[in-house]
CSV table of C-alpha atoms and ligand atoms in Angstrom, one decimal:
chain,number,residue,atom,x,y,z
M,1,MET,CA,0.0,0.0,0.0
M,2,ASN,CA,1.2,3.5,-0.8
M,3,ASP,CA,2.2,5.8,2.1
M,4,ILE,CA,-0.4,8.3,3.0
M,5,TYR,CA,0.6,11.8,4.1
M,6,ILE,CA,-1.9,13.9,6.1
M,7,LEU,CA,-1.5,17.6,6.8
M,8,GLY,CA,-3.1,18.4,10.1
M,9,ILE,CA,-4.3,21.8,11.3
M,10,GLU,CA,-5.1,22.7,14.9
M,11,SER,CA,-6.3,26.1,16.1
M,12,SER,CA,-9.0,25.3,18.7
M,13,CYS,CA,-7.5,27.4,21.5
M,14,ASP,CA,-4.3,29.4,21.8
M,15,GLU,CA,-1.9,27.2,19.7
M,16,THR,CA,-1.6,27.6,15.9
M,17,SER,CA,-0.2,24.3,14.8
M,18,VAL,CA,0.4,22.4,11.5
M,19,SER,CA,1.9,19.0,11.1
M,20,ILE,CA,2.5,16.4,8.4
M,21,VAL,CA,2.2,12.7,9.6
M,22,LYS,CA,2.8,9.6,7.4
M,23,ASN,CA,0.4,6.6,7.8
M,24,GLY,CA,-1.0,7.8,11.2
M,25,TYR,CA,2.1,7.4,13.3
M,26,ASP,CA,5.2,8.6,11.5
M,27,GLU,CA,5.7,12.3,12.2
M,28,ILE,CA,7.4,14.1,9.4
M,29,ALA,CA,7.3,17.7,10.6
M,30,THR,CA,5.3,19.8,13.2
M,31,VAL,CA,5.2,23.5,13.9
M,32,ILE,CA,3.4,24.8,17.0
M,33,LEU,CA,3.1,28.5,17.6
M,34,SER,CA,1.9,29.1,21.2
M,35,GLN,CA,0.3,32.3,22.3
M,36,ILE,CA,0.8,31.6,26.0
M,37,ASP,CA,3.1,34.7,26.5
M,38,ILE,CA,0.4,37.0,25.1
M,39,HIS,CA,-2.5,35.5,27.2
M,40,LYS,CA,-0.4,35.3,30.4
M,41,ASN,CA,-0.9,39.1,30.8
M,42,PHE,CA,-4.7,38.5,31.2
M,43,GLY,CA,-4.5,35.4,33.4
M,44,GLY,CA,-6.2,33.2,30.8
M,45,VAL,CA,-7.0,32.9,27.1
M,46,VAL,CA,-8.8,35.9,25.7
M,47,PRO,CA,-10.8,34.4,22.7
M,48,GLU,CA,-10.8,37.6,20.6
M,49,ILE,CA,-7.1,38.0,20.9
M,50,ALA,CA,-6.5,34.3,20.2
M,51,SER,CA,-8.4,34.3,16.9
M,52,ARG,CA,-6.7,37.5,15.7
M,53,ASN,CA,-3.3,35.9,16.4
M,54,HIS,CA,-4.4,32.7,14.6
M,55,VAL,CA,-5.2,34.9,11.5
M,56,GLN,CA,-1.7,36.4,11.6
M,57,ASN,CA,0.0,33.1,12.1
M,58,ILE,CA,-1.8,30.4,10.1
M,59,THR,CA,-0.2,30.9,6.7
M,60,ILE,CA,3.3,31.3,8.2
M,61,VAL,CA,2.9,28.1,10.2
M,62,ILE,CA,1.6,26.1,7.1
M,63,GLU,CA,4.5,27.3,5.0
M,64,GLU,CA,7.0,26.6,7.8
M,65,CYS,CA,5.7,23.1,8.2
M,66,LEU,CA,5.9,22.3,4.5
M,67,THR,CA,9.5,23.7,4.4
M,68,LYS,CA,10.5,21.7,7.4
M,69,ALA,CA,9.1,18.6,5.8
M,70,HIS,CA,10.8,19.4,2.4
M,71,MET,CA,7.4,18.7,0.9
M,72,THR,CA,4.9,20.5,-1.3
M,73,MET,CA,1.1,20.4,-1.2
M,74,LYS,CA,1.1,18.1,-4.2
M,75,GLU,CA,2.5,15.3,-2.1
M,76,ILE,CA,-0.2,15.7,0.6
M,77,ASP,CA,-3.1,13.1,0.4
M,78,ALA,CA,-5.6,14.9,2.6
M,79,ILE,CA,-6.1,17.8,5.0
M,80,ALA,CA,-7.3,17.0,8.5
M,81,VAL,CA,-8.6,19.9,10.6
M,82,THR,CA,-10.0,20.3,14.1
M,83,TYR,CA,-13.7,21.4,13.7
M,84,GLY,CA,-14.5,21.4,17.4
M,85,PRO,CA,-14.9,21.7,20.3
M,86,GLY,CA,-13.0,24.8,21.2
M,87,LEU,CA,-13.2,28.6,20.9
M,88,ILE,CA,-15.4,29.3,17.9
M,89,GLY,CA,-13.3,32.3,16.5
M,90,SER,CA,-10.1,30.3,16.8
M,91,LEU,CA,-11.5,27.1,15.3
M,92,LEU,CA,-12.8,29.1,12.3
M,93,VAL,CA,-9.3,30.3,11.3
M,94,GLY,CA,-7.9,26.8,11.1
M,95,LEU,CA,-11.0,25.5,9.3
M,96,GLU,CA,-11.0,28.3,6.7
M,97,ALA,CA,-7.3,27.7,6.0
M,98,ALA,CA,-8.0,23.9,5.6
M,99,LYS,CA,-11.0,24.5,3.3
M,100,THR,CA,-8.9,26.9,1.2
M,101,LEU,CA,-6.1,24.4,0.8
M,102,SER,CA,-8.6,21.6,0.1
M,103,PHE,CA,-10.3,23.8,-2.6
M,104,VAL,CA,-7.1,25.1,-4.3
M,105,TYR,CA,-5.1,21.9,-4.3
M,106,LYS,CA,-8.2,19.5,-4.7
M,107,LYS,CA,-7.4,17.5,-1.6
M,108,PRO,CA,-10.0,15.7,0.6
M,109,LEU,CA,-11.0,17.5,3.8
M,110,VAL,CA,-11.1,15.4,7.0
M,111,PRO,CA,-12.9,16.9,10.0
M,112,VAL,CA,-11.4,15.9,13.4
M,113,HIS,CA,-12.9,16.0,16.9
M,114,HIS,CA,-10.3,17.6,19.1
M,115,ILE,CA,-10.6,15.0,21.9
M,116,LEU,CA,-10.1,12.2,19.4
M,117,GLY,CA,-6.9,14.0,18.4
M,118,HIS,CA,-5.7,14.0,22.0
M,119,ILE,CA,-6.3,10.3,22.2
M,120,TYR,CA,-4.3,9.6,19.0
M,121,ALA,CA,-1.3,11.6,20.3
M,122,ASN,CA,-0.5,8.2,21.9
M,123,ASN,CA,-0.4,6.6,18.4
M,124,LEU,CA,2.7,8.7,17.7
M,125,VAL,CA,4.4,6.9,20.6
M,126,LYS,CA,3.3,3.3,20.0
M,127,PRO,CA,0.4,1.8,18.1
M,128,LEU,CA,-2.9,1.9,20.0
M,129,LYS,CA,-3.9,-1.5,21.2
M,130,PHE,CA,-7.6,-2.4,21.5
M,131,PRO,CA,-9.8,-2.6,23.5
M,132,LEU,CA,-8.6,0.4,25.4
M,133,ILE,CA,-9.7,2.9,27.9
M,134,SER,CA,-8.6,6.5,27.5
M,135,LEU,CA,-8.6,9.1,30.2
M,136,VAL,CA,-8.6,12.6,28.5
M,137,ILE,CA,-7.6,15.3,30.9
M,138,SER,CA,-7.1,18.8,29.5
M,139,GLY,CA,-7.9,22.5,30.0
M,140,GLY,CA,-11.4,21.9,28.6
M,141,HIS,CA,-12.1,18.2,29.1
M,142,THR,CA,-12.1,15.4,31.6
M,143,GLU,CA,-13.5,12.2,30.0
M,144,LEU,CA,-13.2,8.5,30.2
M,145,VAL,CA,-13.6,6.8,26.8
M,146,PHE,CA,-13.8,3.2,25.9
M,147,MET,CA,-12.6,2.2,22.5
M,148,GLN,CA,-13.3,-1.2,20.9
M,149,ASP,CA,-11.2,-0.4,17.8
M,150,HIS,CA,-9.9,2.5,15.7
M,151,LEU,CA,-12.6,5.2,15.7
M,152,LYS,CA,-15.1,3.1,17.7
M,153,PHE,CA,-15.6,4.8,20.9
M,154,GLN,CA,-18.1,5.1,23.8
M,155,LYS,CA,-18.0,7.8,26.4
M,156,LEU,CA,-18.1,6.3,29.9
M,157,GLY,CA,-18.2,9.5,31.8
M,158,ALA,CA,-17.1,13.1,31.9
M,159,THR,CA,-16.9,16.1,34.2
M,160,LEU,CA,-20.2,17.5,35.3
M,161,ASP,CA,-18.6,20.9,35.8
M,162,ASP,CA,-15.0,22.1,35.6
M,163,ALA,CA,-12.3,20.3,33.6
M,164,VAL,CA,-9.2,19.2,35.6
M,165,GLY,CA,-6.9,21.6,33.7
M,166,GLU,CA,-9.3,24.5,34.3
M,167,CYS,CA,-9.3,23.6,38.0
M,168,TYR,CA,-5.5,23.6,38.1
M,169,ASP,CA,-5.4,27.0,36.4
M,170,LYS,CA,-7.9,28.5,38.8
M,171,VAL,CA,-6.2,27.1,41.9
M,172,ALA,CA,-3.0,28.5,40.6
M,173,ARG,CA,-4.5,31.9,40.0
M,174,VAL,CA,-5.7,32.2,43.7
M,175,MET,CA,-2.1,31.4,44.7
M,176,ASN,CA,-0.8,34.1,42.4
M,177,ILE,CA,0.8,31.6,40.0
M,178,PRO,CA,0.8,32.9,36.4
M,179,TYR,CA,-1.3,31.2,33.6
M,180,PRO,CA,-1.2,28.4,32.8
M,181,GLY,CA,-0.6,27.3,36.4
M,182,GLY,CA,-0.8,23.5,36.0
M,183,PRO,CA,2.9,22.8,35.5
M,184,ILE,CA,3.9,25.1,38.5
M,185,VAL,CA,1.2,23.6,40.8
M,186,ASP,CA,2.6,20.2,39.8
M,187,GLN,CA,6.1,21.3,40.6
M,188,TYR,CA,5.0,22.8,44.0
M,189,ALA,CA,3.1,19.6,44.8
M,190,HIS,CA,6.3,17.6,44.6
M,191,GLU,CA,8.0,19.9,47.0
M,192,GLY,CA,5.2,20.2,49.6
M,193,LYS,CA,3.3,18.0,52.1
M,194,PRO,CA,-0.4,17.2,51.6
M,195,ASN,CA,-1.4,18.5,55.1
M,196,TYR,CA,-4.4,20.7,54.1
M,197,LYS,CA,-7.8,18.9,54.4
M,198,LEU,CA,-9.8,19.1,51.2
M,199,PRO,CA,-13.1,17.5,50.1
M,200,ILE,CA,-13.1,14.3,48.0
M,201,PRO,CA,-15.0,15.1,44.7
M,202,LEU,CA,-18.0,13.0,43.5
M,203,ASP,CA,-17.7,9.4,44.6
M,204,ASP,CA,-21.0,8.0,43.4
M,205,GLY,CA,-19.8,4.8,41.6
M,206,SER,CA,-20.3,6.5,38.2
M,207,PHE,CA,-17.5,7.4,35.8
M,208,ASN,CA,-18.4,11.1,36.0
M,209,PHE,CA,-16.2,13.7,37.6
M,210,SER,CA,-16.9,16.9,39.5
M,211,PHE,CA,-14.0,19.2,40.4
M,212,SER,CA,-15.7,22.5,41.0
M,213,GLY,CA,-16.3,21.7,44.8
M,214,LEU,CA,-12.6,21.0,45.2
M,215,LYS,CA,-11.7,24.2,43.3
M,216,SER,CA,-14.0,26.3,45.5
M,217,ALA,CA,-12.7,24.6,48.7
M,218,VAL,CA,-9.1,25.7,47.8
M,219,ILE,CA,-10.2,29.2,46.9
M,220,ASN,CA,-12.3,29.6,50.1
M,221,LEU,CA,-9.4,28.2,52.2
M,222,VAL,CA,-7.0,30.8,50.7
M,223,HIS,CA,-9.4,33.7,51.2
M,224,ASN,CA,-10.2,32.6,54.8
M,225,GLU,CA,-6.5,32.4,55.7
M,226,GLN,CA,-5.9,35.8,54.1
M,227,GLN,CA,-8.7,37.4,56.1
M,228,ARG,CA,-7.2,36.0,59.3
M,229,GLY,CA,-3.8,37.4,58.3
M,230,ASN,CA,-2.3,33.9,58.0
M,231,GLU,CA,0.1,32.9,55.3
M,232,ILE,CA,-0.7,30.0,53.0
M,233,ASN,CA,2.0,27.4,52.4
M,234,LYS,CA,1.6,27.2,48.6
M,235,LYS,CA,3.7,24.1,48.3
M,236,ASN,CA,1.6,22.2,50.9
M,237,LEU,CA,-1.6,23.4,49.4
M,238,ALA,CA,-0.5,22.4,46.0
M,239,ALA,CA,0.4,18.9,47.3
M,240,SER,CA,-3.0,18.6,49.1
M,241,PHE,CA,-4.9,19.6,46.0
M,242,GLN,CA,-2.9,17.4,43.6
M,243,ASN,CA,-3.3,14.4,45.9
M,244,VAL,CA,-7.1,14.6,45.8
M,245,VAL,CA,-7.0,15.1,42.0
M,246,ILE,CA,-4.7,12.1,41.5
M,247,GLU,CA,-6.8,9.9,43.9
M,248,THR,CA,-10.0,10.7,42.0
M,249,LEU,CA,-8.7,10.3,38.5
M,250,THR,CA,-6.8,7.0,39.2
M,251,HIS,CA,-9.6,5.5,41.3
M,252,LYS,CA,-12.3,6.0,38.6
M,253,THR,CA,-10.0,5.0,35.8
M,254,MET,CA,-8.9,1.8,37.5
M,255,GLN,CA,-12.5,0.9,38.3
M,256,ALA,CA,-13.4,1.4,34.6
M,257,LEU,CA,-10.6,-0.8,33.4
M,258,GLU,CA,-11.8,-3.6,35.8
M,259,LYS,CA,-15.5,-3.2,34.9
M,260,TYR,CA,-14.8,-3.4,31.1
M,261,HIS,CA,-12.0,-6.0,31.4
M,262,VAL,CA,-9.6,-3.8,29.6
M,263,LYS,CA,-5.9,-4.2,29.7
M,264,ASN,CA,-4.8,-1.1,27.8
M,265,LEU,CA,-4.9,2.4,29.2
M,266,ILE,CA,-3.9,5.6,27.5
M,267,VAL,CA,-3.9,9.0,29.2
M,268,ALA,CA,-4.1,12.1,27.1
M,269,GLY,CA,-4.5,15.9,27.1
M,270,GLY,CA,-2.5,18.7,28.6
M,271,VAL,CA,-2.8,17.4,32.2
M,272,ALA,CA,-1.3,14.1,31.1
M,273,ALA,CA,2.0,16.0,31.4
M,274,ASN,CA,1.5,16.0,35.2
M,275,LYS,CA,4.4,14.3,36.9
M,276,GLY,CA,2.3,13.1,39.9
M,277,ILE,CA,-0.5,11.7,37.7
M,278,ARG,CA,2.1,9.9,35.6
M,279,GLU,CA,3.8,8.4,38.6
M,280,LYS,CA,0.6,7.1,40.2
M,281,PHE,CA,-0.7,5.6,37.1
M,282,THR,CA,2.6,3.9,36.3
M,283,LEU,CA,2.6,2.3,39.8
M,284,LEU,CA,-1.0,1.1,39.7
M,285,CYS,CA,-0.8,-0.2,36.1
M,286,GLU,CA,2.4,-2.1,36.9
M,287,LYS,CA,0.6,-3.8,39.8
M,288,SER,CA,-2.5,-4.7,37.7
M,289,GLY,CA,-0.7,-5.8,34.5
M,290,ILE,CA,-2.2,-2.9,32.5
M,291,ASP,CA,-0.3,-1.6,29.4
M,292,LEU,CA,-0.1,2.1,30.0
M,293,SER,CA,0.7,4.8,27.5
M,294,PHE,CA,1.2,8.6,27.8
M,295,PRO,CA,1.8,11.0,24.9
M,296,GLU,CA,5.3,12.6,24.6
M,297,MET,CA,5.4,15.6,26.9
M,298,LYS,CA,5.4,18.0,23.9
M,299,TYR,CA,2.3,16.4,22.5
M,300,CYS,CA,0.2,16.5,25.7
M,301,THR,CA,-1.0,20.0,25.0
M,302,ASP,CA,-2.6,21.1,21.8
M,303,ASN,CA,-0.7,20.3,18.6
M,304,ALA,CA,-1.5,19.3,15.0
M,305,ALA,CA,0.5,16.1,15.0
M,306,MET,CA,-2.3,14.4,16.9
M,307,ILE,CA,-4.8,15.8,14.5
M,308,ALA,CA,-2.9,14.5,11.5
M,309,ALA,CA,-2.5,11.1,13.2
M,310,VAL,CA,-6.2,10.5,13.7
M,311,GLY,CA,-6.9,12.1,10.4
M,312,TYR,CA,-5.2,9.2,8.7
M,313,TYR,CA,-7.7,6.7,10.2
M,314,LEU,CA,-10.6,8.9,9.4
M,315,PHE,CA,-9.4,9.4,5.8
M,316,ARG,CA,-9.0,5.7,5.3
M,317,ALA,CA,-12.5,5.1,6.7
M,318,GLY,CA,-13.9,7.6,4.1
M,319,LYS,CA,-14.9,10.2,6.8
M,320,THR,CA,-14.3,13.2,4.6
M,321,SER,CA,-16.4,16.4,4.3
M,322,ASN,CA,-17.4,18.9,1.7
M,323,LEU,CA,-16.6,22.6,2.0
M,324,GLU,CA,-19.8,23.3,3.9
M,325,LEU,CA,-18.1,22.0,7.0
M,326,ASN,CA,-18.6,24.3,10.0
M,327,SER,CA,-16.8,24.6,13.3
M,328,LYS,CA,-18.5,23.8,16.6
M,329,SER,CA,-17.7,25.3,20.0
M,330,THR,CA,-19.2,22.3,21.8
M,331,SER,CA,-19.4,18.9,20.4
M,332,ASP,CA,-19.7,15.4,21.9
M,333,LEU,CA,-17.5,12.6,20.8
M,334,LYS,CA,-19.6,10.7,18.3
B,401,KG4,O1,-4.9,20.0,26.2
B,401,KG4,P1,-4.6,21.4,26.5
B,401,KG4,O2,-3.6,22.1,25.7
B,401,KG4,O3,-6.0,22.2,26.4
B,401,KG4,C1,-7.2,21.8,26.0
B,401,KG4,O4,-7.4,21.2,24.9
B,401,KG4,O5,-8.2,22.1,26.8
B,401,KG4,O6,-4.3,21.5,28.0
B,401,KG4,C2,-3.9,22.7,28.7
B,401,KG4,C3,-4.1,22.4,30.2
B,401,KG4,C4,-4.0,23.7,31.0
B,401,KG4,O7,-5.1,23.8,31.9
B,401,KG4,C5,-2.7,23.5,31.8
B,401,KG4,O8,-2.6,24.1,33.1
B,401,KG4,C6,-2.7,22.0,32.0
B,401,KG4,O9,-3.2,21.5,30.7
B,401,KG4,N1,-1.4,21.4,32.3
B,401,KG4,C7,-1.1,20.8,33.5
B,401,KG4,C8,0.3,20.4,33.4
B,401,KG4,N2,0.8,20.8,32.2
B,401,KG4,C9,-0.3,21.4,31.5
B,401,KG4,N3,-1.9,20.5,34.5
B,401,KG4,C10,-1.3,19.9,35.5
B,401,KG4,N4,0.0,19.5,35.6
B,401,KG4,C11,0.8,19.8,34.6
B,401,KG4,N5,2.1,19.4,34.6
B,402,ZN,ZN1,-6.7,20.1,23.8
């Protein structure tokens, strides 16, 4: 069979990214232009600023990726693009770029669900083995997904309120840690002792999550201590918070693996970069004989390599679209 080259485009939040991946796993070139330094000044992503920056960057990033790959559009078989979920203005920029390339170069257009992309970031490390369970933890999502085979998935549960990454960022903000706070909270957690008492989130036997209670408990604790004139030990608070997050995520995930008799676990999304989460899952999976996979650190957060990777399977399954494709700010995995 001939090699298939997919050009992926991702612009759902504050990263403008383009990548070329061969046969769903072989990364040829990837360019990621992050806007973190711009949004840091506002304590979070400002949608309007994000979309304006995508407009400025998208053609430069496409050209840079092709140059890096020593390829031309002629050699590309299809264009995969994130259509949702994400910030609508940001999504539109990547989508319009993809449609234009598809129209001008007469290449099939492959719509990609962002969460599926995160899952397939693992396919760039080692081939996905089925059946598997995937825990997707990012700035916008917390989901447990069961997959019987490529592209065959069933959502087992999701967050009922805040996503884990969002919770990390808000907890960081109340501790005066700059956006995105996740990595620093993770670092502090390793240096502190978990001696603050915090509530355990939703423990109802379901595979749903709820993190807003935990987030509010941390925020209230900080405000109360400030009012009393007491100083917060940031490292100990980070350790206490992270402990509860890790316990909740690992407990539900291990339960799901047992219930569905699954031996393959993949963790995906920005929060999959978390050292504490990686360590605990590694320990538990070793004990239970579960084959565990994490994306490479650089592909935990948003990137187009993961979009091009899953784009290959979608393209081979004939899941292409015409130019009427629209972006969606919210969209269930289906
Ligand atoms: O996947 P991603 O780029 O965004 C969405 O698609 O939603 O993930 C970004 C999120 C941010 O909330 C960031 O704080 C979090 O991932 N994050 C972390 C770590 N590294 C990034 N959270 C906890 N620990 C980390 N080491
Ligand atoms: Zn993402």
